[in-house]
Coordinates of C-alpha atoms in Angstrom, one line a residue:
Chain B
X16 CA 23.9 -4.5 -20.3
X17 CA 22.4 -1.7 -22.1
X18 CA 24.9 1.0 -23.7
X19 CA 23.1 3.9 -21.6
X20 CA 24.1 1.8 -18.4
X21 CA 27.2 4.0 -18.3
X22 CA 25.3 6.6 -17.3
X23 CA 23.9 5.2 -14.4
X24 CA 25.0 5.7 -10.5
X25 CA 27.2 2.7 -9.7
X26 CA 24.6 1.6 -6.9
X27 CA 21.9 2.3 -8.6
X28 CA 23.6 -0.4 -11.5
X29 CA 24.0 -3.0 -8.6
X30 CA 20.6 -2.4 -6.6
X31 CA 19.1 -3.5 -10.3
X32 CA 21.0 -6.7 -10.4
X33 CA 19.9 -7.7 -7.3
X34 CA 16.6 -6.5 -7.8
X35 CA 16.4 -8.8 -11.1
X36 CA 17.4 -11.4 -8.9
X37 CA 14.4 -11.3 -7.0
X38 CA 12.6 -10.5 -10.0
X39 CA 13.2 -13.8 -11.8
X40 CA 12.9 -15.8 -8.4
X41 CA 17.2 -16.6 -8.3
X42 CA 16.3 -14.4 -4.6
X43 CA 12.9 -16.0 -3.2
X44 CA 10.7 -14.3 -0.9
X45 CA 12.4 -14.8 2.7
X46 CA 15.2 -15.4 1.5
X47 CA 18.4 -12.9 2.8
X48 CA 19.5 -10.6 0.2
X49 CA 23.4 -10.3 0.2
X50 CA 24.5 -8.4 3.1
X51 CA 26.8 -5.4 3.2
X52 CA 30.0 -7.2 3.7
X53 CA 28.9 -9.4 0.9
X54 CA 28.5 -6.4 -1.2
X55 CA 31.5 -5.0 -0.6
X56 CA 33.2 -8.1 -1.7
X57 CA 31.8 -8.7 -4.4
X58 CA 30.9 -5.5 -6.4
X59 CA 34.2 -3.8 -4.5
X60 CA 32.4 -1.2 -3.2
X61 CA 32.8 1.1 -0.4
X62 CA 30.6 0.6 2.6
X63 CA 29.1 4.1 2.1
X64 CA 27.6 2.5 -1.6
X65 CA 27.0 -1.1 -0.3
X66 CA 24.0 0.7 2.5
X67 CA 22.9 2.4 0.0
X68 CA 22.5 -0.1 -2.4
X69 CA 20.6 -2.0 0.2
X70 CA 18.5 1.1 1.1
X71 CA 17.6 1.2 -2.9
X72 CA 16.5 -2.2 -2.6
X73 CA 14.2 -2.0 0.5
X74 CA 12.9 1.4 -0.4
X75 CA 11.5 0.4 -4.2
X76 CA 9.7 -2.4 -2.2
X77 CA 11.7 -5.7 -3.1
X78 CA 13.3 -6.2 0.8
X79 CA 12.7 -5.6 4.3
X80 CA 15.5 -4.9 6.5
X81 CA 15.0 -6.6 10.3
X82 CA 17.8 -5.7 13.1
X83 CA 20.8 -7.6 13.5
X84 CA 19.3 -10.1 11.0
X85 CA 19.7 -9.0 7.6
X86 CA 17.6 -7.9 4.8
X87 CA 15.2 -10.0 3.3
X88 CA 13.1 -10.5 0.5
X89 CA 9.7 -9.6 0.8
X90 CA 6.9 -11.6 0.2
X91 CA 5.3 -11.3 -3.3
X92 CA 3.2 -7.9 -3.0
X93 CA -0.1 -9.4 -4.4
X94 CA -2.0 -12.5 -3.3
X95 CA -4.8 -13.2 -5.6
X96 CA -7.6 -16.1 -4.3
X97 CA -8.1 -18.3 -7.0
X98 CA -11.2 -20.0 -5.5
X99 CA -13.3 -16.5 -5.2
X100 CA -14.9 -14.5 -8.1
X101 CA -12.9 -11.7 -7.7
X102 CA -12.3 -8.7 -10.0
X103 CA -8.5 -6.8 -9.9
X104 CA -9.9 -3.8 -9.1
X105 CA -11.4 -5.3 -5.6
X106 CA -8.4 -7.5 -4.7
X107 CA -6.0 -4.7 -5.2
X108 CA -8.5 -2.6 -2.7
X109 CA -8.9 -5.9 -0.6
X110 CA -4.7 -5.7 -0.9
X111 CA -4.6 -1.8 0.0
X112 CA -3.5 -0.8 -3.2
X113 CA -5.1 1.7 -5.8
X114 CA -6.2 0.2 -8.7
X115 CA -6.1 1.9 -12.1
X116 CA -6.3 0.6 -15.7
X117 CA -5.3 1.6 -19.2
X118 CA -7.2 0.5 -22.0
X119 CA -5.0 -0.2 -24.7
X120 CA -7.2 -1.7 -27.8
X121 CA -11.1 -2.4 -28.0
X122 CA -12.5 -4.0 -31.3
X123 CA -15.8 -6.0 -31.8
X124 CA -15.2 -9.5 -33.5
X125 CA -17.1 -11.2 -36.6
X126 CA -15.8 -14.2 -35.7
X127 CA -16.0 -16.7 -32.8
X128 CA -13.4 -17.2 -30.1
X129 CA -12.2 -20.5 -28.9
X130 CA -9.9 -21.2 -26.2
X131 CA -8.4 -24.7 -24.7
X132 CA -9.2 -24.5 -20.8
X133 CA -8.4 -27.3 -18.6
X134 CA -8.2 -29.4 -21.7
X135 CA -11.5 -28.9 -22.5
X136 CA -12.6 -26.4 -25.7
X137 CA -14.7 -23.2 -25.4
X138 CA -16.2 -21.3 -28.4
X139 CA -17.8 -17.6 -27.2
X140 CA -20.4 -16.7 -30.3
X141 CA -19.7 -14.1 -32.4
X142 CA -20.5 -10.6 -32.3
X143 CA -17.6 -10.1 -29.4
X144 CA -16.0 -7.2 -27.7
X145 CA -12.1 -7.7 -27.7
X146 CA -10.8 -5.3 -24.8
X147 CA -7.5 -5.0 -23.7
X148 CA -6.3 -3.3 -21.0
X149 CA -3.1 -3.0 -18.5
X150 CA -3.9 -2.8 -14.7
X151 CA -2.2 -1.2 -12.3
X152 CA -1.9 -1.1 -8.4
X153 CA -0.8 2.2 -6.9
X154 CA 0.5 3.0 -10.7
X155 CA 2.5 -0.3 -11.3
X156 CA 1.5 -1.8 -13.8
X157 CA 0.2 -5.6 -12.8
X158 CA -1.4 -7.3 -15.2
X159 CA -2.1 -7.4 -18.9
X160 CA -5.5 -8.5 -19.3
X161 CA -7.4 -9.2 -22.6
X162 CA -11.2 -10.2 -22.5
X163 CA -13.5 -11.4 -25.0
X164 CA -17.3 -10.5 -24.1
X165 CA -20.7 -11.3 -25.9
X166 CA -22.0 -8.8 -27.4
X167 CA -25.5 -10.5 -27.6
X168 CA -25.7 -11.1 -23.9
X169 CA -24.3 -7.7 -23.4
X170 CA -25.6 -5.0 -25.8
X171 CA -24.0 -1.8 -26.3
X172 CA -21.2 -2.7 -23.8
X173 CA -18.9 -1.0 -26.3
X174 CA -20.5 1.9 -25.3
X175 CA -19.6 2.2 -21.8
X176 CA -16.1 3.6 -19.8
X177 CA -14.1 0.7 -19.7
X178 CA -12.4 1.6 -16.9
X179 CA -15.0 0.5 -14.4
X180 CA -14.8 -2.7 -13.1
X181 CA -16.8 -5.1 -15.9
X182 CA -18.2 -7.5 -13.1
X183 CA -20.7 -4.3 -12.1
X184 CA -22.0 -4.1 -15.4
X185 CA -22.5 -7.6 -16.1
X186 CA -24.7 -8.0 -13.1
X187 CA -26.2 -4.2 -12.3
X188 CA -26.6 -3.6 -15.8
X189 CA -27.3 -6.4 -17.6
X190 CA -28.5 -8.5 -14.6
X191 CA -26.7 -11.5 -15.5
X192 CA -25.6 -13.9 -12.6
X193 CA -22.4 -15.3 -12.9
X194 CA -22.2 -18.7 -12.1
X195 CA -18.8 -20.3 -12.4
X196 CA -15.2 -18.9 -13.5
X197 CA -12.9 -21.8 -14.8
X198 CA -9.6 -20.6 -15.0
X199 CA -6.3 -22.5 -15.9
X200 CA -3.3 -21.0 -14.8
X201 CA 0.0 -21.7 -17.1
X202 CA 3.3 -20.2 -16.4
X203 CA 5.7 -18.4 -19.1
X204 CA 8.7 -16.8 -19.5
X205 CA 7.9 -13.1 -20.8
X206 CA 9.7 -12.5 -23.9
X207 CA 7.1 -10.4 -25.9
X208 CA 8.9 -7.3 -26.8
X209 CA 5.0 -5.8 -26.3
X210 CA 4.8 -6.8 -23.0
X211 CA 8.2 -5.8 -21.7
X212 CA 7.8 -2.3 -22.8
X213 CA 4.2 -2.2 -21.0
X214 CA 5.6 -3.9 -17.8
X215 CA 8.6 -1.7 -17.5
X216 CA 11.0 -4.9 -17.0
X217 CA 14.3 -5.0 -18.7
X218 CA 15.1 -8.6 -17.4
X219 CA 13.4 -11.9 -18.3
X220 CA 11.0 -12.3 -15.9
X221 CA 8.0 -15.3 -14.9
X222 CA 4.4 -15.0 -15.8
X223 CA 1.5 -16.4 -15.0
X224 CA -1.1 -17.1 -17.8
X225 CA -4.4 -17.0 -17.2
X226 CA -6.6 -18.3 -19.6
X227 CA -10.3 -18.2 -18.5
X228 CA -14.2 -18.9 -19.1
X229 CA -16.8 -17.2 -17.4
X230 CA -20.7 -18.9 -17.4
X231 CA -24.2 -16.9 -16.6
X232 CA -26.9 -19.0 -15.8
X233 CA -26.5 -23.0 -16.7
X234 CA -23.6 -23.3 -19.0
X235 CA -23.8 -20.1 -20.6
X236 CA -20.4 -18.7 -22.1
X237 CA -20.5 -14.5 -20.9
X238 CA -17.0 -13.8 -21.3
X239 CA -13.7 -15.2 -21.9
X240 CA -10.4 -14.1 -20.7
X241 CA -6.7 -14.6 -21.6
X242 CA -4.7 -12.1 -19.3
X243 CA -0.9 -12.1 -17.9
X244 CA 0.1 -11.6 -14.3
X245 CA 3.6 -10.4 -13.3
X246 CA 5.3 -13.7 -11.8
X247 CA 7.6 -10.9 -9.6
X248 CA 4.5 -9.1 -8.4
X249 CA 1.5 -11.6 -7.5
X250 CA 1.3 -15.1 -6.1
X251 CA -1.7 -17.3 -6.1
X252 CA -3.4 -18.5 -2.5
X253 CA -5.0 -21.3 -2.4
X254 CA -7.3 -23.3 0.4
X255 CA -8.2 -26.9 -0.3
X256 CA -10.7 -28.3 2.1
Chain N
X22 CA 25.2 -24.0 -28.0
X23 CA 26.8 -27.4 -26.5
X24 CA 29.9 -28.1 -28.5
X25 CA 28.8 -31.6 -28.8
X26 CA 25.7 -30.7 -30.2
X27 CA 27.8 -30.4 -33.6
X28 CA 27.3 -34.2 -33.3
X29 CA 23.7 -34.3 -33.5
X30 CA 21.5 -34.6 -36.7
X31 CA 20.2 -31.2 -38.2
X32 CA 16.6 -32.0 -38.2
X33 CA 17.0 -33.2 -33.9
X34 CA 18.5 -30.1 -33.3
X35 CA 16.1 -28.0 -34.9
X36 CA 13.2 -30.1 -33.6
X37 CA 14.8 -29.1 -30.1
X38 CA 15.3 -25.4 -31.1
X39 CA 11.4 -25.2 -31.4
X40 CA 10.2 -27.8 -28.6
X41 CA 12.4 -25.0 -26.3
X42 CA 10.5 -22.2 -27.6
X43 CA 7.1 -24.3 -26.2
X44 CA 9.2 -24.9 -23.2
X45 CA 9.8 -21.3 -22.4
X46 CA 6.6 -20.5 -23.5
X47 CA 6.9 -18.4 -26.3
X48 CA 4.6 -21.1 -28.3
X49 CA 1.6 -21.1 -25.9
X50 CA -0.8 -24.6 -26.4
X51 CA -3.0 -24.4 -29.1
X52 CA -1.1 -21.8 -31.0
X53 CA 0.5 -22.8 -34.4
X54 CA 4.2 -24.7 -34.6
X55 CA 5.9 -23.3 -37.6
X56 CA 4.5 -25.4 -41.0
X57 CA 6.3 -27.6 -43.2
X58 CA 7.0 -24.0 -45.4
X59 CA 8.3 -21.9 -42.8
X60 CA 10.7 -24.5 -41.6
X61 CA 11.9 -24.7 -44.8
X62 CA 12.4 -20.8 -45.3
X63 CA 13.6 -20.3 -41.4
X64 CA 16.5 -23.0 -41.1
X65 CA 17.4 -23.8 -44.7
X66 CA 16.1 -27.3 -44.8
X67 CA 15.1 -29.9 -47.5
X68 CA 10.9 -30.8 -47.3
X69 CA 12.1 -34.0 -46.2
X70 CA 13.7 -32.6 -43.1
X71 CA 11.1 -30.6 -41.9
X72 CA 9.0 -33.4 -42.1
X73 CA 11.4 -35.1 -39.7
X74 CA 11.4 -32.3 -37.5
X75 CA 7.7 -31.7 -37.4
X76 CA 7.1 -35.5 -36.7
X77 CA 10.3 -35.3 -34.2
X78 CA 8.0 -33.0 -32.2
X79 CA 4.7 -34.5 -32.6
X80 CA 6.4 -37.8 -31.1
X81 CA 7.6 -36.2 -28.1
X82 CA 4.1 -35.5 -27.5
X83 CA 4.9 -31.1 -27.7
X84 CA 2.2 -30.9 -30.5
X85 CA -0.6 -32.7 -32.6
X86 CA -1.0 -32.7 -36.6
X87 CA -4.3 -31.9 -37.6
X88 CA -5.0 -32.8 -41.2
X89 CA -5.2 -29.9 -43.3
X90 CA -5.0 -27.5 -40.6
X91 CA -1.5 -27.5 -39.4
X92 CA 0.7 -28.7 -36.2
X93 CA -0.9 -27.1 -32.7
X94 CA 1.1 -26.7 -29.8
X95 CA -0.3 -29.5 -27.5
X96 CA -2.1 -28.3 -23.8
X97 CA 0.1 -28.8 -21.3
X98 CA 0.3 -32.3 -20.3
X99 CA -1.0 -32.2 -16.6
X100 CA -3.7 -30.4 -14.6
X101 CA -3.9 -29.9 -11.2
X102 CA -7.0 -29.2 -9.4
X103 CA -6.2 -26.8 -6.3
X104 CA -9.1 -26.8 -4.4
X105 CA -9.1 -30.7 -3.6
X106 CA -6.8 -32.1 -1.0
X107 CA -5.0 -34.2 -3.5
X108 CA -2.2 -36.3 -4.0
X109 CA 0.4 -36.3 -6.4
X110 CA -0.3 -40.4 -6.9
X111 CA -4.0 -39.6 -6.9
X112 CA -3.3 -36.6 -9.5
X113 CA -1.5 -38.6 -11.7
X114 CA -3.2 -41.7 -12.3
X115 CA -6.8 -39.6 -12.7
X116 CA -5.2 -38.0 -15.6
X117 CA -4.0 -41.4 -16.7
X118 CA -0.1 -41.2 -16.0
X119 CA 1.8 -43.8 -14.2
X120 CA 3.2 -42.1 -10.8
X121 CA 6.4 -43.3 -9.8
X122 CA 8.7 -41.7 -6.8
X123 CA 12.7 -41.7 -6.6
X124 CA 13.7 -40.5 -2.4
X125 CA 16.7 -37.9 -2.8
X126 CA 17.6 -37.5 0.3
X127 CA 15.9 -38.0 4.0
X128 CA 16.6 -36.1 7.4
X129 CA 15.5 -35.4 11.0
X130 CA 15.8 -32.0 11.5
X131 CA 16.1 -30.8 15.0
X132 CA 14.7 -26.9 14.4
X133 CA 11.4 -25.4 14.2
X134 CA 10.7 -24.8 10.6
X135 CA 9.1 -21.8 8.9
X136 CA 7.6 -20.2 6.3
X137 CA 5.2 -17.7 4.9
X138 CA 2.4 -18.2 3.2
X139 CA -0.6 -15.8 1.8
X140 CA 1.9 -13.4 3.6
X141 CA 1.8 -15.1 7.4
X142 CA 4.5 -17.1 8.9
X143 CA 3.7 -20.9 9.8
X144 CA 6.1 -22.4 12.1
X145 CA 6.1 -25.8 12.3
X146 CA 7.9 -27.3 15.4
X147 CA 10.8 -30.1 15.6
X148 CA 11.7 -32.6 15.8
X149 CA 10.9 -32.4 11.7
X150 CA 11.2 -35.3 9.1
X151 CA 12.3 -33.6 6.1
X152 CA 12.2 -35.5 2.5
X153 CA 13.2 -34.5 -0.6
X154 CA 11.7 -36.6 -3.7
X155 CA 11.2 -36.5 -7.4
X156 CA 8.2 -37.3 -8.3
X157 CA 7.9 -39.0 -12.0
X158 CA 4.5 -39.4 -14.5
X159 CA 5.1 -41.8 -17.2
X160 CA 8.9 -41.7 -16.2
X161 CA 9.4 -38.3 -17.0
X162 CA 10.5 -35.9 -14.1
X163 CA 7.7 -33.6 -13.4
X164 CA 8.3 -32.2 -9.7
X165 CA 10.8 -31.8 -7.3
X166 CA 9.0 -32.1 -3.6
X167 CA 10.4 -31.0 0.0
X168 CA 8.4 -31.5 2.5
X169 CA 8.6 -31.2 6.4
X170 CA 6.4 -33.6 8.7
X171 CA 6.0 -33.1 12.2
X172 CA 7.4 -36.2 13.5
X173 CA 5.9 -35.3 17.2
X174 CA 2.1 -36.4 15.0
X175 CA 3.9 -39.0 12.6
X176 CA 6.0 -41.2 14.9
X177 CA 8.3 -43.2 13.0
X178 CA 7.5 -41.7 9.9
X179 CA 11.0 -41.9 8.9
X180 CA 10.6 -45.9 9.0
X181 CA 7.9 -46.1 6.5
X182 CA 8.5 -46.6 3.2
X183 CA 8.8 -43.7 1.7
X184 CA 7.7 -44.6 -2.3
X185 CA 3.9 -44.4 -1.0
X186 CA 1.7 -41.9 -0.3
X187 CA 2.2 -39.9 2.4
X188 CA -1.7 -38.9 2.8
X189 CA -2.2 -42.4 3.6
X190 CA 0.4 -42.7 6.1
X191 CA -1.5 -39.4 7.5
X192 CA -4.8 -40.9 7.8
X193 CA -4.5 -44.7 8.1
X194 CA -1.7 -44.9 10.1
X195 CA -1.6 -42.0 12.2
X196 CA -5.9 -41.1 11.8
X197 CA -4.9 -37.7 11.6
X198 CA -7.9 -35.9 9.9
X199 CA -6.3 -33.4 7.1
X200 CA -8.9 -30.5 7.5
X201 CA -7.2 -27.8 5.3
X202 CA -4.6 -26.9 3.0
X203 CA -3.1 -23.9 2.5
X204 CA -0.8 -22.8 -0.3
X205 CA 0.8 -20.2 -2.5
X206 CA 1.6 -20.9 -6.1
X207 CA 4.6 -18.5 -7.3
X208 CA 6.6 -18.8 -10.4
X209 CA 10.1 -18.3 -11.3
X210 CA 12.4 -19.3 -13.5
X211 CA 14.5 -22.8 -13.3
X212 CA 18.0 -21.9 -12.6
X213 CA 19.6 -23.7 -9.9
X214 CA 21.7 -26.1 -11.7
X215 CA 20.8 -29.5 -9.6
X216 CA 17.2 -28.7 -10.3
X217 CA 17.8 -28.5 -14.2
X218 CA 19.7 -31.8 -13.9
X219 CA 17.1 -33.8 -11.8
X220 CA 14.3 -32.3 -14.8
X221 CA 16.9 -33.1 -17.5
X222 CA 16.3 -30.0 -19.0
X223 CA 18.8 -28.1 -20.8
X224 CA 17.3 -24.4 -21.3
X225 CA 15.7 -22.1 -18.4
X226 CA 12.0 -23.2 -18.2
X227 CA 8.9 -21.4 -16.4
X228 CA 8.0 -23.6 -13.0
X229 CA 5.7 -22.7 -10.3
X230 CA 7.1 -23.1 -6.5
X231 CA 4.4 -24.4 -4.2
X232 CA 4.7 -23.8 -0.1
X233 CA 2.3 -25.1 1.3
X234 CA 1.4 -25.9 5.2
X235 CA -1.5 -29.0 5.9
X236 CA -3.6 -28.5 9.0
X237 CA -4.7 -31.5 10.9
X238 CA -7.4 -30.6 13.6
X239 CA -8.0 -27.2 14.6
X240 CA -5.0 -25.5 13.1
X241 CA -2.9 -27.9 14.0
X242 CA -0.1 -27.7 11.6
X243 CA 0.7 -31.7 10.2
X244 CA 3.3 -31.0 7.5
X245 CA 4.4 -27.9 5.4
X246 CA 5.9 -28.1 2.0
X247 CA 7.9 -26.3 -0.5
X248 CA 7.6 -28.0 -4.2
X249 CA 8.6 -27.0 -7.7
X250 CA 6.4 -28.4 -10.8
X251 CA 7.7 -27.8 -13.9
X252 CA 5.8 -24.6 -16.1
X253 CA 6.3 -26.9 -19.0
X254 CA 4.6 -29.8 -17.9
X255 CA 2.0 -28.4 -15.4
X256 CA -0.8 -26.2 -15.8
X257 CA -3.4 -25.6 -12.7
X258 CA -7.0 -25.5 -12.8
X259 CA -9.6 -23.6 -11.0
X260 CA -13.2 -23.5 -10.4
X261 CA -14.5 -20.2 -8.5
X262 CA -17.8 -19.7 -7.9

């Protein structure tokens, strides 16, 4: 526990152990979080703190509480479709979140970028634009997302706002027509100091990685992508026909 | 540290000390190990032990030497496509792994049983054959299956053998046509002590839980299932166009 911990409300300490429960999946979705007697037993609390430690709970998002049943744990806010080309910005609308992003660090490349997907290797041709950027639904942050993008199939693309979606300007402004995304999705632990500080998390917490390639036309590379999803906020959905 | 591991060989126990850190995910495939040099800086070793330890690694099949170049975290070992209907047996021998099965435990369960999924509930209703199975490639254990089958649409599923593929027993047997699967891939981290003894692993690892419901018909729900691959072992692919 962190030294400034003392300074904390005592159910405002244990509504963030439980929370990290859920955060690192010990508490899975639909799953009953630890009633009020529970709480009273084991944190030996008074009722008083054990309700409010389970209002805490369901009112930063993590739980819903359903009469005479319990409280349970909610459903991983975000469902992302991985068999749709589908920027964040229009899944978190599609969601009914608002969608904002940071940009953290833009650079152009000299040299090529190669990436194992799928066990396959991809090489994006130099010049590149490196962007990085943190995404956010209804101002969490969501997703750490770094893309690599040809600067000879899109001129000047340095140039623009980089908080607009990039899908827009790859087919409004530079007409290409994206093809095919191949996308292979890892899972990680997130220890990068970097990373917790941006996500806000204090706890060791599941990722997904997402490493991916993204073709115009036949075969050609447009943009490449390497981003992290929050394990504790999205979930994949899948349909296999 | 496990007091026994006192008992162990310096360069097995540094060669463990790294292969967790590709475990966990904080060396990503393709990304460097630490060289022949570094070792010996890091951990205080002779060049004749960090030789051992590098090939220690390389033989358990974490990494690949490339001459001149250095030792690259290997891709992980297993992709799974998600948008084909597909077998773990299937799975496993196209990516040239022998598939083998061990039955943990087998039941008939007498409630409904339900879940959510992409954020709706899917009941399915009893009587229920519920098995629980390891599921091996190359005898290593890669995922830890529960699944639920309606045994109103399998009779006497719980009389079959149980080592084969259940698909088959689906469509052969039964000629139930599967006409969609739907899942959601979460992640969290390994903690439940059986589940780290069935994967014989002895740090907290990165898996991905899979729920999953199988339609037979028109929405017709044939089986649901709630599985755990290991993040260390399994990586999943998509194709969105």
């Amino acid at each position: 526990m962190d030294e400034h911990d003392r300074f904390l409300p005592k159910y405002y300490k244990i509504s963030r152990e439980i929370i990290a429960k859920i955060q690192s999946g010990e508490l899975l979705p639909g799953m009953k979080v630890p009633s009020e007697n529970e709480i009273i037993n084991t944190y030996n609390v008074s009722n008083t703190t054990a309700r409010k430690i389970l209002n805490e709970i369901e009112n930063a998002g993590w739980a819903t509480r359903i009469k005479g049943k319990g409280t349970f744990v909610k459903t991983r806010n975000v469902d992302r479709s991985v068999t749709r080309i589908l920027g964040f910005t229009k899944n978190m609308i599609e969601a009914g979140y608002k969608p904002s992003t940071k940009l953290l660090d833009a650079s152009i490349l000299e040299e090529d970028y190669t990436d194992t997907i799928n066990g396959r290797n991809y090489t994006l041709a130099s010049p590149i634009y490196r962007i990085k950027r943190l995404r956010f639904a209804d101002n969490v942050p969501m997703m750490l997302e770094v893309r690599y993008i040809s600067l000879f199939l899109c001129p000047d693309i340095n140039k623009k706002d980089l908080e607009k979606p990039l899908y827009d300007y790859y087919q409004d402004l530079y007409h290409h027509r994206l093809t095919e995304v191949n996308q292979m999705i890892s899972t990680i632990i997130i220890k990068d100091e970097e990373t917790d500080r941006l996500f806000g998390v204090d706890k060791r917490i599941p990722a997904f990685l997402v490493s991916g390639v993204t073709f115009t036309g036949r075969e050609i590379i447009l943009e490449m992508e390497r981003s992290i999803y929050r394990g504790d906020r999205y979930s994949f959905s899948v349909r296999a026909t």
